[in-house]
Coordinates of C-alpha atoms in Angstrom, one line a residue:
Chain A
M36 CA 13.7 -34.2 52.8
A37 CA 12.3 -30.8 51.8
V38 CA 10.1 -28.9 54.2
K39 CA 6.4 -28.4 53.3
I40 CA 5.3 -24.9 52.8
S41 CA 2.9 -25.2 55.6
E42 CA 5.6 -26.4 58.0
F43 CA 8.2 -23.7 56.9
F44 CA 7.6 -21.3 59.6
V45 CA 7.4 -23.7 62.5
H46 CA 10.4 -25.4 60.9
H47 CA 12.2 -22.1 60.8
R48 CA 11.1 -21.2 64.5
H49 CA 12.4 -24.3 65.9
N50 CA 15.8 -23.7 64.0
T51 CA 15.9 -20.2 65.2
I52 CA 15.2 -20.9 68.8
A53 CA 17.5 -23.9 68.8
F54 CA 20.3 -21.9 67.1
I55 CA 19.8 -18.9 69.6
M56 CA 19.9 -21.3 72.7
L57 CA 22.8 -22.9 71.5
V58 CA 24.7 -19.8 71.3
E59 CA 23.5 -18.6 74.9
I60 CA 24.3 -22.0 76.3
L61 CA 27.9 -21.7 74.7
L62 CA 28.1 -18.2 75.9
A63 CA 27.3 -19.3 79.4
V64 CA 29.6 -22.2 79.4
L65 CA 32.2 -20.1 78.2
G66 CA 31.6 -17.3 80.8
A67 CA 31.1 -19.7 83.7
T68 CA 34.6 -21.6 82.7
A69 CA 36.4 -18.3 82.3
A70 CA 35.0 -17.1 85.9
W71 CA 36.1 -20.3 87.5
Y72 CA 39.6 -20.0 86.0
L73 CA 40.3 -16.5 87.0
W74 CA 38.8 -16.9 90.4
D75 CA 40.3 -20.4 91.4
V76 CA 43.4 -20.3 89.4
L77 CA 44.5 -16.8 89.1
R78 CA 42.9 -15.5 92.3
M79 CA 42.0 -12.3 90.7
D80 CA 39.6 -9.8 92.2
P81 CA 35.9 -10.8 92.1
L82 CA 34.7 -7.3 90.8
F83 CA 37.3 -7.2 88.3
I84 CA 36.4 -10.9 87.1
I85 CA 32.6 -9.9 86.8
F86 CA 33.7 -6.6 84.6
L87 CA 36.1 -8.8 82.5
I88 CA 33.7 -11.7 81.8
L89 CA 30.7 -9.3 80.9
G90 CA 33.0 -7.3 78.6
L91 CA 34.2 -10.5 77.1
L92 CA 30.9 -11.8 76.5
L93 CA 29.5 -8.7 75.1
A94 CA 32.2 -8.7 72.6
I95 CA 31.6 -12.3 71.6
Q96 CA 28.0 -11.6 71.2
M97 CA 28.7 -8.8 69.1
M98 CA 30.8 -10.7 66.8
L99 CA 28.2 -13.5 66.6
T100 CA 25.2 -11.2 65.6
P101 CA 25.8 -11.1 62.0
L102 CA 25.9 -14.9 62.1
V103 CA 22.7 -15.2 64.0
Y104 CA 21.0 -12.8 61.6
R105 CA 22.2 -14.6 58.8
I106 CA 20.8 -17.9 60.2
T107 CA 17.3 -16.3 61.3
G108 CA 16.8 -13.3 59.1
H109 CA 18.1 -14.7 55.7
P110 CA 14.7 -16.4 54.6
L111 CA 13.0 -13.0 55.2
K112 CA 15.5 -11.3 52.9
I113 CA 14.8 -13.8 50.2
I114 CA 11.2 -13.4 50.4
S115 CA 11.5 -9.8 50.3
Q116 CA 13.4 -9.8 47.3
A117 CA 11.0 -12.2 45.6
I118 CA 8.1 -9.8 46.4
A119 CA 9.9 -6.7 45.2
H120 CA 10.8 -8.8 41.9
V121 CA 7.1 -9.4 41.3
S122 CA 5.7 -5.9 42.3
N123 CA 5.0 -3.2 40.0
D124 CA 7.8 -1.3 41.6
P125 CA 9.5 0.9 38.8
I126 CA 12.8 -0.2 40.1
Q127 CA 13.4 -3.8 38.9
T128 CA 14.4 -5.9 41.5
P129 CA 16.4 -9.1 40.3
P130 CA 14.9 -12.4 41.5
P131 CA 16.8 -14.0 44.4
D132 CA 18.8 -17.1 43.7
V133 CA 17.2 -20.1 45.4
N134 CA 18.9 -22.8 43.4
H135 CA 21.0 -24.0 46.1
P136 CA 19.9 -27.4 47.5
K137 CA 19.7 -26.1 50.9
Y138 CA 17.0 -23.7 50.0
E139 CA 15.1 -26.6 48.5
R140 CA 15.6 -28.6 51.9
S141 CA 14.5 -25.7 53.9
G142 CA 11.3 -24.9 51.9
L143 CA 12.4 -21.6 51.0
K144 CA 12.7 -22.3 47.2
A145 CA 9.0 -23.5 47.3
M146 CA 7.9 -20.4 49.1
V147 CA 9.5 -18.3 46.6
Q148 CA 7.9 -20.4 43.7
T149 CA 4.7 -19.9 45.3
I150 CA 5.0 -16.2 45.4
Y151 CA 5.8 -16.3 41.7
E152 CA 2.8 -18.4 40.8
L153 CA 0.4 -16.1 42.9
A154 CA 1.9 -13.0 41.1
V155 CA 1.3 -14.6 37.5
S156 CA -2.3 -15.6 38.3
S157 CA -3.1 -12.2 39.9
H158 CA -1.8 -10.5 36.7
H159 CA -4.1 -12.8 34.8
E160 CA -7.1 -11.9 36.9
A161 CA -6.3 -8.3 36.6
T162 CA -6.0 -8.6 32.7
E163 CA -9.4 -10.4 32.7
A164 CA -10.9 -7.8 34.9
K165 CA -9.8 -5.2 32.4
N166 CA -11.7 -7.2 29.7
D167 CA -14.6 -8.0 31.8
N168 CA -17.6 -8.4 29.4
S169 CA -20.0 -7.0 32.0
G170 CA -20.4 -3.4 33.2
P171 CA -21.8 -0.3 31.5
Y172 CA -18.7 0.7 29.6
R173 CA -18.6 -2.7 27.8
T174 CA -22.4 -2.6 27.1
I175 CA -21.9 0.9 25.5
L176 CA -19.1 -0.5 23.4
N177 CA -20.8 -3.7 22.3
N178 CA -23.7 -1.7 21.1
A179 CA -22.0 1.3 19.9
P180 CA -23.0 2.0 16.0
C181 CA -19.5 2.6 15.2
G182 CA -16.4 0.6 15.5
I183 CA -14.1 1.5 18.2
V184 CA -10.5 0.3 18.4
A185 CA -7.9 1.4 21.0
L186 CA -4.0 1.0 20.0
N187 CA -1.2 1.0 22.6
D188 CA 2.2 2.7 22.1
Q189 CA 3.6 -0.3 20.0
G190 CA 0.6 0.1 17.6
E191 CA -1.2 -3.0 19.1
V192 CA -5.0 -3.4 19.4
V193 CA -5.7 -3.6 23.1
L194 CA -9.6 -3.3 23.0
A195 CA -12.2 -3.3 19.7
N196 CA -15.7 -3.6 19.9
P197 CA -17.4 -6.4 18.0
I198 CA -18.3 -4.4 14.9
A199 CA -14.8 -3.0 14.5
P200 CA -12.9 -4.1 11.6
T201 CA -10.5 -6.5 13.4
H202 CA -9.7 -10.1 13.3
E203 CA -8.0 -12.7 15.7
T204 CA -4.3 -13.4 15.0
T205 CA -2.7 -16.7 15.8
S206 CA -1.2 -15.5 19.0
S207 CA -4.8 -14.8 20.2
G208 CA -4.3 -10.9 19.8
L209 CA -6.6 -8.6 17.5
E210 CA -5.2 -7.1 14.3
L211 CA -6.8 -4.2 12.4
E212 CA -8.4 -5.3 9.3
L213 CA -8.2 -2.1 7.2
M214 CA -6.7 -1.6 3.8
F215 CA -5.3 2.0 3.7
E216 CA -3.7 3.5 0.7
Q217 CA 0.0 2.8 0.6
S218 CA 0.8 6.6 0.3
N219 CA -1.6 7.7 3.0
N220 CA -1.8 5.0 5.7
L221 CA -2.3 4.7 9.4
E222 CA 1.4 3.9 10.2
M223 CA 2.6 6.9 8.2
W224 CA 0.3 9.2 10.1
L225 CA 1.0 7.7 13.3
A226 CA 4.9 7.9 12.8
Q227 CA 4.6 11.4 11.9
A228 CA 2.4 12.4 14.8
K229 CA 4.8 10.4 17.4
D230 CA 7.6 12.7 16.0
T231 CA 6.0 16.0 16.1
K232 CA 2.6 16.0 17.8
V233 CA 1.1 15.5 21.6
R234 CA -2.2 15.1 20.2
D235 CA -3.4 14.8 16.5
T236 CA -6.7 13.7 14.6
K237 CA -6.9 12.3 11.2
V238 CA -9.8 11.3 8.9
W239 CA -9.7 8.8 6.0
H240 CA -12.5 8.3 3.7
R241 CA -13.5 5.1 1.9
I242 CA -11.0 2.4 3.5
A243 CA -12.1 -1.2 3.0
D244 CA -11.4 -4.0 4.9
S245 CA -10.9 -6.5 1.9
I246 CA -10.5 -6.5 -1.6
P247 CA -13.2 -5.9 -4.0
G248 CA -15.2 -8.9 -4.7
E249 CA -14.9 -10.5 -1.1
D250 CA -18.0 -11.5 0.4
G251 CA -19.0 -9.3 3.3
R252 CA -16.6 -6.5 2.1
R253 CA -17.1 -3.2 4.2
I254 CA -16.1 0.3 3.4
F255 CA -15.4 2.6 6.4
D256 CA -14.7 6.3 7.1
V257 CA -12.0 6.3 9.8
V258 CA -11.3 8.8 12.4
A259 CA -8.1 8.6 14.4
Y260 CA -7.4 10.3 17.5
Y261 CA -3.6 10.5 18.8
N262 CA -2.8 11.2 22.4
K263 CA 1.0 10.8 23.4
N264 CA 0.2 10.5 27.0
G265 CA -3.1 8.7 26.8
E266 CA -4.2 6.9 30.0
Q267 CA -3.5 3.1 30.5
N268 CA -0.8 3.4 27.7
I269 CA -3.7 3.9 25.0
E270 CA -2.3 6.2 22.4
V271 CA -4.5 6.0 19.5
I272 CA -8.2 5.6 19.4
L273 CA -9.8 4.8 16.1
I274 CA -13.6 5.2 15.0
T275 CA -14.6 3.4 12.1
I276 CA -18.0 4.5 10.5
D277 CA -19.4 1.7 8.2
R278 CA -20.2 3.5 4.9
T279 CA -20.6 0.4 2.8
A280 CA -24.1 1.3 1.9
E281 CA -23.0 4.7 0.4
Y282 CA -19.6 3.6 -1.0
A283 CA -20.4 0.0 -2.4
P284 CA -22.7 0.9 -5.1
D285 CA -20.0 3.4 -6.5
D286 CA -17.6 0.3 -6.6
D287 CA -20.3 -1.9 -8.2
N288 CA -20.9 0.9 -10.8
M289 CA -17.0 0.8 -11.3
D290 CA -17.2 -2.9 -11.9
F291 CA -20.0 -2.6 -14.2
I292 CA -18.2 0.1 -16.2
A293 CA -15.2 -1.8 -16.3
L294 CA -17.0 -4.9 -17.5
A295 CA -19.0 -3.0 -20.1
A296 CA -15.7 -1.5 -21.3
H297 CA -14.3 -5.0 -21.6
E298 CA -17.3 -6.1 -23.6
L299 CA -17.4 -2.9 -25.9
R300 CA -13.6 -3.1 -26.2
G301 CA -13.6 -6.4 -27.7
P302 CA -15.4 -5.7 -31.0
I303 CA -13.6 -2.5 -31.1
T304 CA -10.4 -4.4 -31.0
V305 CA -11.5 -6.5 -33.9
I306 CA -13.0 -3.7 -36.0
R307 CA -9.9 -1.5 -35.7
G308 CA -7.5 -4.7 -36.0
Y309 CA -9.2 -5.9 -39.3
L310 CA -9.3 -2.5 -40.7
D311 CA -5.8 -2.4 -40.1
L312 CA -5.1 -5.5 -41.7
L313 CA -7.4 -4.6 -44.7
D314 CA -5.8 -1.4 -45.1
D315 CA -2.4 -3.0 -45.3
E316 CA -3.6 -5.8 -47.5
L317 CA -6.0 -3.8 -49.9
K318 CA -3.8 -0.8 -50.3
P319 CA -2.6 -1.7 -53.9
L320 CA -6.1 -2.4 -54.9
L321 CA -8.1 0.5 -53.6
Q322 CA -9.1 3.5 -55.5
P323 CA -8.2 7.0 -53.9
D324 CA -11.7 7.6 -52.9
Q325 CA -12.1 4.1 -51.5
Q326 CA -9.0 4.6 -49.4
V327 CA -10.6 7.8 -47.9
L328 CA -13.6 5.6 -46.9
M329 CA -11.3 3.2 -45.3
D330 CA -9.2 5.9 -43.5
R331 CA -12.7 7.4 -42.1
L332 CA -13.5 3.9 -40.8
Q333 CA -10.1 3.7 -39.0
V334 CA -10.4 7.2 -37.4
S335 CA -13.9 6.5 -36.2
A336 CA -13.2 3.1 -34.9
E337 CA -10.1 4.8 -33.1
Q338 CA -12.4 7.5 -31.8
L339 CA -14.5 5.0 -30.2
S340 CA -11.7 3.4 -28.2
G341 CA -10.7 6.9 -27.2
Y342 CA -14.3 7.6 -25.8
I343 CA -14.3 4.3 -23.7
N344 CA -10.9 5.3 -22.2
N345 CA -12.2 8.7 -21.3
I346 CA -15.4 7.0 -19.8
L347 CA -13.2 4.6 -17.9
N348 CA -11.0 7.4 -16.6
V349 CA -13.7 9.7 -15.5
S350 CA -15.4 7.0 -13.5
R351 CA -12.0 6.1 -11.8
Y352 CA -11.4 9.6 -11.2
D353 CA -14.8 10.3 -9.8
R354 CA -14.4 7.5 -7.4
N355 CA -10.8 8.3 -6.4
H356 CA -9.2 5.5 -8.3
L357 CA -7.3 7.5 -10.9
S358 CA -3.6 6.8 -10.0
L359 CA -0.7 7.7 -12.1
H360 CA 2.6 6.5 -12.3
L361 CA 4.9 9.4 -13.4
H362 CA 8.2 8.3 -15.0
E363 CA 10.9 10.2 -17.0
E364 CA 9.5 10.7 -20.6
H365 CA 10.5 12.7 -23.7
L366 CA 7.6 14.5 -24.9
I367 CA 8.8 14.2 -28.4
D368 CA 8.7 10.4 -28.1
I369 CA 5.1 10.4 -27.1
L370 CA 4.1 12.7 -29.9
K371 CA 5.8 10.6 -32.3
S372 CA 3.9 7.5 -31.1
L373 CA 0.7 9.3 -31.6
A374 CA 1.4 11.2 -34.8
P375 CA 0.3 8.3 -37.2
D376 CA -3.1 8.0 -35.8
L377 CA -3.3 11.9 -35.3
A378 CA -2.1 12.4 -38.8
L379 CA -5.0 10.1 -40.3
R380 CA -7.6 11.6 -38.3
A381 CA -6.6 15.2 -39.4
K382 CA -6.2 13.9 -43.2
T383 CA -9.8 12.3 -42.9
K384 CA -11.2 15.6 -41.7
K385 CA -9.1 17.9 -44.2
R386 CA -7.3 19.7 -41.3
R387 CA -3.5 20.1 -41.3
L388 CA -1.5 19.2 -38.1
I389 CA 1.6 21.3 -37.5
F390 CA 4.1 20.3 -34.8
R391 CA 6.6 23.1 -33.6
I392 CA 8.6 21.1 -30.8
P393 CA 12.0 22.0 -30.0
T394 CA 14.3 18.9 -30.1
D395 CA 16.2 20.2 -26.9
L396 CA 13.3 20.0 -24.5
P397 CA 14.2 18.5 -21.0
T398 CA 12.3 15.3 -20.1
I399 CA 9.0 15.6 -18.1
A400 CA 7.7 13.4 -15.3
A401 CA 4.5 11.9 -17.0
D402 CA 2.3 8.9 -17.1
R403 CA 2.6 8.1 -20.8
S404 CA -0.8 6.8 -21.4
S405 CA -2.8 9.5 -19.4
L406 CA -0.6 12.1 -20.9
S407 CA -1.4 10.3 -24.4
E408 CA -5.1 10.8 -23.8
V409 CA -4.7 14.5 -23.0
I410 CA -2.7 15.3 -26.2
N411 CA -5.4 12.9 -28.3
N412 CA -8.3 15.1 -26.6
L413 CA -7.0 18.4 -27.2
I414 CA -5.7 17.9 -30.7
D415 CA -9.3 16.0 -31.4
N416 CA -11.1 19.0 -30.2
G417 CA -8.7 21.3 -32.4
I418 CA -9.6 19.2 -35.4
K419 CA -13.4 19.0 -34.5
Y420 CA -14.0 22.8 -33.9
S421 CA -12.1 24.1 -37.0
Q422 CA -12.8 24.3 -40.6
D423 CA -11.6 22.6 -44.0
D424 CA -8.0 23.2 -44.5
G425 CA -7.8 24.6 -40.9
E426 CA -4.3 24.3 -39.2
V427 CA -3.9 22.9 -35.7
I428 CA -0.6 24.0 -34.4
I429 CA 1.0 22.0 -31.5
T430 CA 3.9 23.9 -29.7
A431 CA 6.0 23.2 -26.6
A432 CA 8.2 25.5 -24.4
V433 CA 10.1 25.6 -21.2
K434 CA 8.2 27.8 -18.6
G435 CA 10.1 27.8 -15.3
N436 CA 9.8 24.3 -13.9
F437 CA 7.5 23.1 -16.5
I438 CA 7.2 22.6 -20.0
E439 CA 4.0 24.2 -21.5
I440 CA 2.3 22.5 -24.4
T441 CA -0.3 24.4 -26.6
V442 CA -2.9 23.2 -28.9
Q443 CA -4.2 26.1 -31.2
D444 CA -7.0 26.0 -33.8
F445 CA -8.4 28.8 -35.9
G446 CA -11.8 27.4 -35.8
I447 CA -15.2 28.6 -34.4
G448 CA -13.6 29.8 -31.0
I449 CA -15.6 29.7 -27.6
P450 CA -17.9 32.5 -26.5
S451 CA -16.2 34.0 -23.4
A452 CA -19.5 33.5 -21.3
I453 CA -19.0 29.6 -21.4
V454 CA -15.4 29.4 -21.1
G455 CA -15.5 29.0 -17.4
N456 CA -17.6 25.9 -17.6
L457 CA -15.3 24.3 -20.3
F458 CA -13.6 21.8 -18.1
S459 CA -16.7 20.6 -16.2
K460 CA -18.0 17.2 -16.7
F461 CA -20.5 16.6 -19.7
Y462 CA -20.4 20.4 -20.4
R463 CA -20.9 21.2 -24.1
S464 CA -21.9 24.5 -25.4
H465 CA -25.4 24.7 -26.7
R466 CA -24.1 25.1 -30.2
S467 CA -21.4 22.5 -30.4
R468 CA -24.2 20.1 -29.3
Q469 CA -25.7 20.6 -32.6
Q470 CA -22.6 21.1 -34.7
V471 CA -20.0 18.5 -33.1
S472 CA -20.5 15.2 -31.6
G473 CA -18.6 14.2 -28.3
T474 CA -19.3 12.9 -24.7
G475 CA -18.3 16.2 -22.9
L476 CA -15.6 14.1 -20.9
G477 CA -12.6 15.1 -22.8
L478 CA -11.7 18.3 -21.2
Y479 CA -13.0 17.4 -17.7
I480 CA -10.6 14.2 -17.7
C481 CA -7.8 16.5 -19.2
K482 CA -8.1 18.8 -16.4
A483 CA -8.1 15.8 -13.9
I484 CA -5.1 14.2 -15.4
I485 CA -2.9 17.3 -15.8
E486 CA -3.7 18.6 -12.5
S487 CA -2.7 15.0 -11.0
H488 CA 0.7 15.5 -12.6
G489 CA 1.1 18.8 -10.7
G490 CA 0.4 20.9 -13.7
S491 CA -2.3 23.2 -14.9
I492 CA -4.6 23.7 -18.0
W493 CA -6.0 26.7 -19.4
V494 CA -7.9 28.0 -22.5
R495 CA -7.8 31.4 -24.5
S496 CA -10.4 31.7 -27.2
V497 CA -12.0 34.4 -29.4
E498 CA -15.3 33.6 -30.8
G499 CA -15.0 33.1 -34.6
E500 CA -11.3 33.3 -34.5
G501 CA -10.2 30.1 -32.8
S502 CA -9.1 28.7 -29.5
T503 CA -5.9 27.7 -27.9
F504 CA -5.5 25.2 -25.0
G505 CA -2.4 24.8 -23.1
F506 CA -1.1 22.8 -20.2
T507 CA 1.9 22.4 -18.3
M508 CA 4.0 19.1 -17.2
P509 CA 6.7 19.1 -14.7
I510 CA 10.1 18.9 -15.6
Y511 CA 11.5 15.5 -14.5
S512 CA 14.6 17.1 -12.7
T513 CA 12.4 19.2 -10.5
V514 CA 10.3 16.4 -9.3
A515 CA 12.7 13.5 -9.3
D516 CA 13.4 13.7 -5.8
K517 CA 9.9 13.6 -4.7
L518 CA 8.9 10.9 -7.2
G519 CA 11.7 8.6 -5.6
K520 CA 10.0 9.0 -2.3
D521 CA 6.7 7.8 -3.4
D522 CA 7.6 4.8 -5.7
N523 CA 6.6 7.0 -8.6
G524 CA 3.2 7.8 -7.5
N525 CA 1.9 11.0 -7.9
A526 CA 1.1 11.9 -4.4
Q527 CA 3.9 14.3 -3.5
I528 CA 3.4 16.5 -6.5
I529 CA -0.3 16.8 -5.9
E530 CA 0.3 17.9 -2.4
R531 CA 2.6 20.7 -3.9
A532 CA 0.2 21.7 -6.5
D533 CA -2.2 24.9 -5.6
G534 CA -5.8 24.6 -6.0
W535 CA -8.5 22.4 -5.8
I536 CA -6.5 19.4 -6.3
K537 CA -4.8 19.8 -3.1
N538 CA -7.9 18.9 -1.0
H539 CA -9.2 16.7 -3.6
A540 CA -9.4 13.2 -2.4
M541 CA -7.9 12.0 -5.7
Y542 CA -4.4 12.2 -4.2
R543 CA -5.2 9.3 -1.8
R544 CA -4.4 7.1 -4.6
Chain B
M248 CA 17.9 -13.4 -25.7
P249 CA 17.3 -14.8 -29.3
H250 CA 15.6 -13.0 -31.8
I251 CA 11.9 -13.2 -31.6
K252 CA 10.6 -16.0 -34.2
Q253 CA 8.3 -18.3 -32.4
I254 CA 5.2 -16.6 -30.9
L255 CA 2.5 -18.2 -28.7
C256 CA -0.8 -16.2 -28.6
I257 CA -2.9 -17.2 -25.9
E258 CA -6.3 -15.5 -26.8
D259 CA -9.7 -17.0 -26.4
D260 CA -11.5 -14.3 -28.9
L261 CA -11.0 -16.2 -32.2
F262 CA -11.6 -13.2 -34.3
I263 CA -8.7 -11.3 -32.3
G264 CA -6.5 -14.3 -32.1
E265 CA -6.9 -14.9 -35.9
M266 CA -6.1 -11.1 -36.4
Y267 CA -3.0 -11.4 -34.7
R268 CA -2.0 -14.6 -36.2
R269 CA -2.5 -13.2 -39.8
S270 CA -0.6 -10.0 -39.1
L271 CA 2.1 -11.7 -37.4
T272 CA 2.6 -14.7 -39.7
K273 CA 2.6 -12.3 -42.6
A274 CA 5.3 -10.5 -40.8
G275 CA 7.5 -13.7 -40.8
F276 CA 6.8 -14.9 -37.3
A277 CA 5.9 -18.6 -36.4
V278 CA 2.5 -18.2 -34.5
D279 CA 0.8 -20.7 -32.3
L280 CA -2.8 -19.7 -31.2
I281 CA -4.2 -21.2 -28.3
A282 CA -7.6 -20.4 -27.0
S283 CA -7.8 -21.6 -23.3
G284 CA -5.8 -21.0 -20.0
D285 CA -5.1 -24.5 -19.2
E286 CA -3.7 -25.3 -22.9
G287 CA -2.0 -22.1 -23.1
L288 CA 0.0 -22.8 -19.8
K289 CA 1.0 -26.3 -21.1
A290 CA 2.3 -24.8 -24.4
A291 CA 4.1 -22.2 -22.8
T292 CA 6.1 -24.7 -20.6
N293 CA 6.3 -27.5 -23.2
K294 CA 8.0 -25.4 -26.1
Q295 CA 10.3 -22.8 -26.3
Y296 CA 8.6 -19.6 -27.4
D297 CA 10.6 -16.2 -27.9
L298 CA 7.4 -14.2 -27.2
I299 CA 4.0 -15.1 -25.6
L300 CA 1.1 -12.9 -26.1
L301 CA -1.1 -13.2 -23.0
D302 CA -4.7 -12.2 -22.7
V303 CA -6.2 -11.8 -19.1
M304 CA -9.7 -12.7 -19.2
L305 CA -9.4 -16.6 -20.5
P306 CA -11.5 -19.5 -19.9
E307 CA -10.2 -22.3 -17.4
K308 CA -7.1 -20.2 -16.3
K309 CA -7.0 -16.5 -16.1
G310 CA -3.9 -14.7 -17.7
T311 CA -2.7 -13.6 -13.9
E312 CA -2.7 -17.2 -13.0
I313 CA -0.6 -18.1 -16.1
L314 CA 1.7 -15.3 -15.5
H315 CA 2.2 -16.3 -11.8
A316 CA 2.6 -19.9 -12.7
L317 CA 5.3 -18.9 -15.2
R318 CA 7.0 -16.1 -13.3
G319 CA 5.6 -16.0 -9.8
E320 CA 7.4 -16.3 -6.3
G321 CA 10.7 -15.5 -7.8
K322 CA 11.0 -18.5 -10.3
D323 CA 11.0 -18.1 -14.0
L324 CA 9.9 -20.9 -16.0
V325 CA 10.4 -19.3 -19.3
P326 CA 13.7 -17.2 -19.1
N327 CA 14.0 -17.0 -22.6
S328 CA 10.7 -15.7 -23.5
R329 CA 9.4 -12.5 -23.5
I330 CA 5.6 -12.0 -22.3
L331 CA 3.4 -9.2 -23.5
V332 CA 0.1 -8.9 -21.7
L333 CA -2.7 -8.0 -24.0
T334 CA -6.1 -7.3 -22.4
N335 CA -9.4 -5.1 -22.9
Y336 CA -10.2 -5.5 -19.2
D337 CA -9.7 -2.5 -17.1
Q338 CA -8.1 -4.1 -14.1
D339 CA -7.7 -2.5 -10.6
D340 CA -4.5 -0.9 -10.1
E341 CA -3.1 -3.7 -7.7
S342 CA -3.6 -6.3 -10.2
K343 CA -2.3 -4.3 -13.1
M344 CA 0.8 -3.3 -11.3
A345 CA 1.5 -7.0 -10.2
M346 CA 1.1 -8.2 -14.0
Q347 CA 3.4 -5.5 -15.1
S348 CA 6.2 -6.4 -12.7
K349 CA 6.2 -10.1 -14.2
A350 CA 5.7 -9.2 -17.8
D351 CA 7.8 -7.3 -20.3
G352 CA 4.7 -5.1 -21.6
Y353 CA 1.2 -4.4 -20.7
L354 CA -1.1 -3.3 -23.6
I355 CA -5.0 -2.4 -24.1
K356 CA -5.9 -4.4 -27.2
A357 CA -8.5 -1.8 -28.2
D358 CA -5.9 0.9 -28.3
I359 CA -3.3 -1.0 -30.5
T360 CA -3.7 -2.1 -34.0
P361 CA -1.8 -5.2 -35.4
R362 CA 0.7 -2.8 -37.1
R363 CA 1.4 -1.3 -33.7
L364 CA 1.7 -4.5 -32.2
L365 CA 4.3 -5.5 -34.7
E366 CA 6.4 -2.0 -33.9
I367 CA 6.2 -3.1 -30.4
I368 CA 7.6 -6.5 -30.9
Y369 CA 10.3 -5.3 -33.1
S370 CA 11.3 -2.6 -30.3
L371 CA 11.2 -5.5 -27.7
D372 CA 13.4 -7.5 -30.1
V373 CA 16.0 -4.6 -30.2
Q374 CA 15.9 -3.8 -26.6
S375 CA 16.7 -7.4 -25.3
T376 CA 19.0 -8.5 -28.3
G377 CA 20.9 -5.0 -27.9
A378 CA 21.4 -5.6 -24.2
E379 CA 23.3 -8.6 -24.7

């Protein structure tokens, strides 16, 4: 039967004393027998006999010492091993093997198991003590006006205060609840910081904890501090500042604009569509002057849909939601798809469009629909601000790593004093307000779109002689590598571009 | 892929639906026009269509749900159909990308006329039959 833990020592002491006494008795008997034999039978010298027996006993005792240790000291060795195993010693000691039945009988196995149980429960207590909900630090954390989250070197949340955007996972740990942009997220920054930095800081703006439309959606500015050798294995501290009150109305506006656009686009689709049907079906019946009216209707309806696209894009751009997906495109294909509508617009306004596009241009990296809007806007401007029978000339040519596209008109031109303001939102010259209709959003969004491609836009104008607008688009082969890394997003190109766009928040998406 | 002949148009705006039906029928296609999401999904799975024109903002079932039911989670209930999403709603980028990945085209209705739609359908036809 196994010995109880409480009796282990008594049992072991008895065993040890008994074993040592047995050995001593054995030695005494052996010594006495040998003395008798040497004295009585061999008649040897008594002094010699004493030395001989003492030497013999000493030798035997030395030989027996390891055995004595093995019996008496072995439990101490096993217990030491078990304690070393559960200690925080950096040198990992393997656990002792106590599976032999003799350990179970002697109670040693139960002792070792008790050591393990004590170690596990004390670890729990230590962890609980760490997460103690009392104490001034915890009070400060619980009442802090911003979220505070600590991450360990594995990127796991080890501490978060109640208002931090985290949620419990199934394994009862905590997980961050922040929807970073794919191209600029916490993991990417952290991976880079780990590779190259000892300390680093990073700020993100407008990071939401859930998708739009969710109840209780919060939007944060997030500050992250990285410290490679942080205490208690805490590598990253995140501070989240709830900016929902400032940011949410923007998103609501965005939703409103998207909904309003949807409502407006419905009737425009019908007007454009039915005009298109009627134009097709009535063509043989219409008098030339009636056809002109029909064309004007079509052009106006088409302009309306263009304005709505501009409003949507400006709204997205202002809220950092304009994202482009650049693909390899032939400029000539894009122009061809726009040509019929543009030609009709020119015809109804009595302008002549002249395309001078070389057929052997390299392909460009462009977001087709956005670039179409730029071309539409610039050619529209050329048509608007020139006179009857005026020419609007569109050219394209290779310029270094870019293709430069220009739109030239020979109209009223722009006074040099206001050229600098042309690309501002809602900017329209005093005179053009009186003469020509428009929203003042066209050039603003053109600049945003072109710079989001990594290109640039410019204007040259002489008042009374006309204006030339030009912009550049990257040649596909020069940016193909960068696009590949970014799932065809434009972030890499924007980073490379010079000027204000580099620090503009738009490249976050 | 067979040449495009049978077209299902799921569109709740009667004016827009009629417009597409008129222009497509005149061009020689057979068009079924359905105005609700539920009915549209049923029609798409019950009958073989070569092309499905799918609106997004639909009653009962949204276009996103129909597209997911037809081509979500790795399955494809309409392997012989092409799907063109036609919407006027300015979706957020994630939803738009998700739809684009499952459909054969994604168009803003206000930006295209019936004649332009025909051109796009012809080009789809050339692409898919040319690839055979």
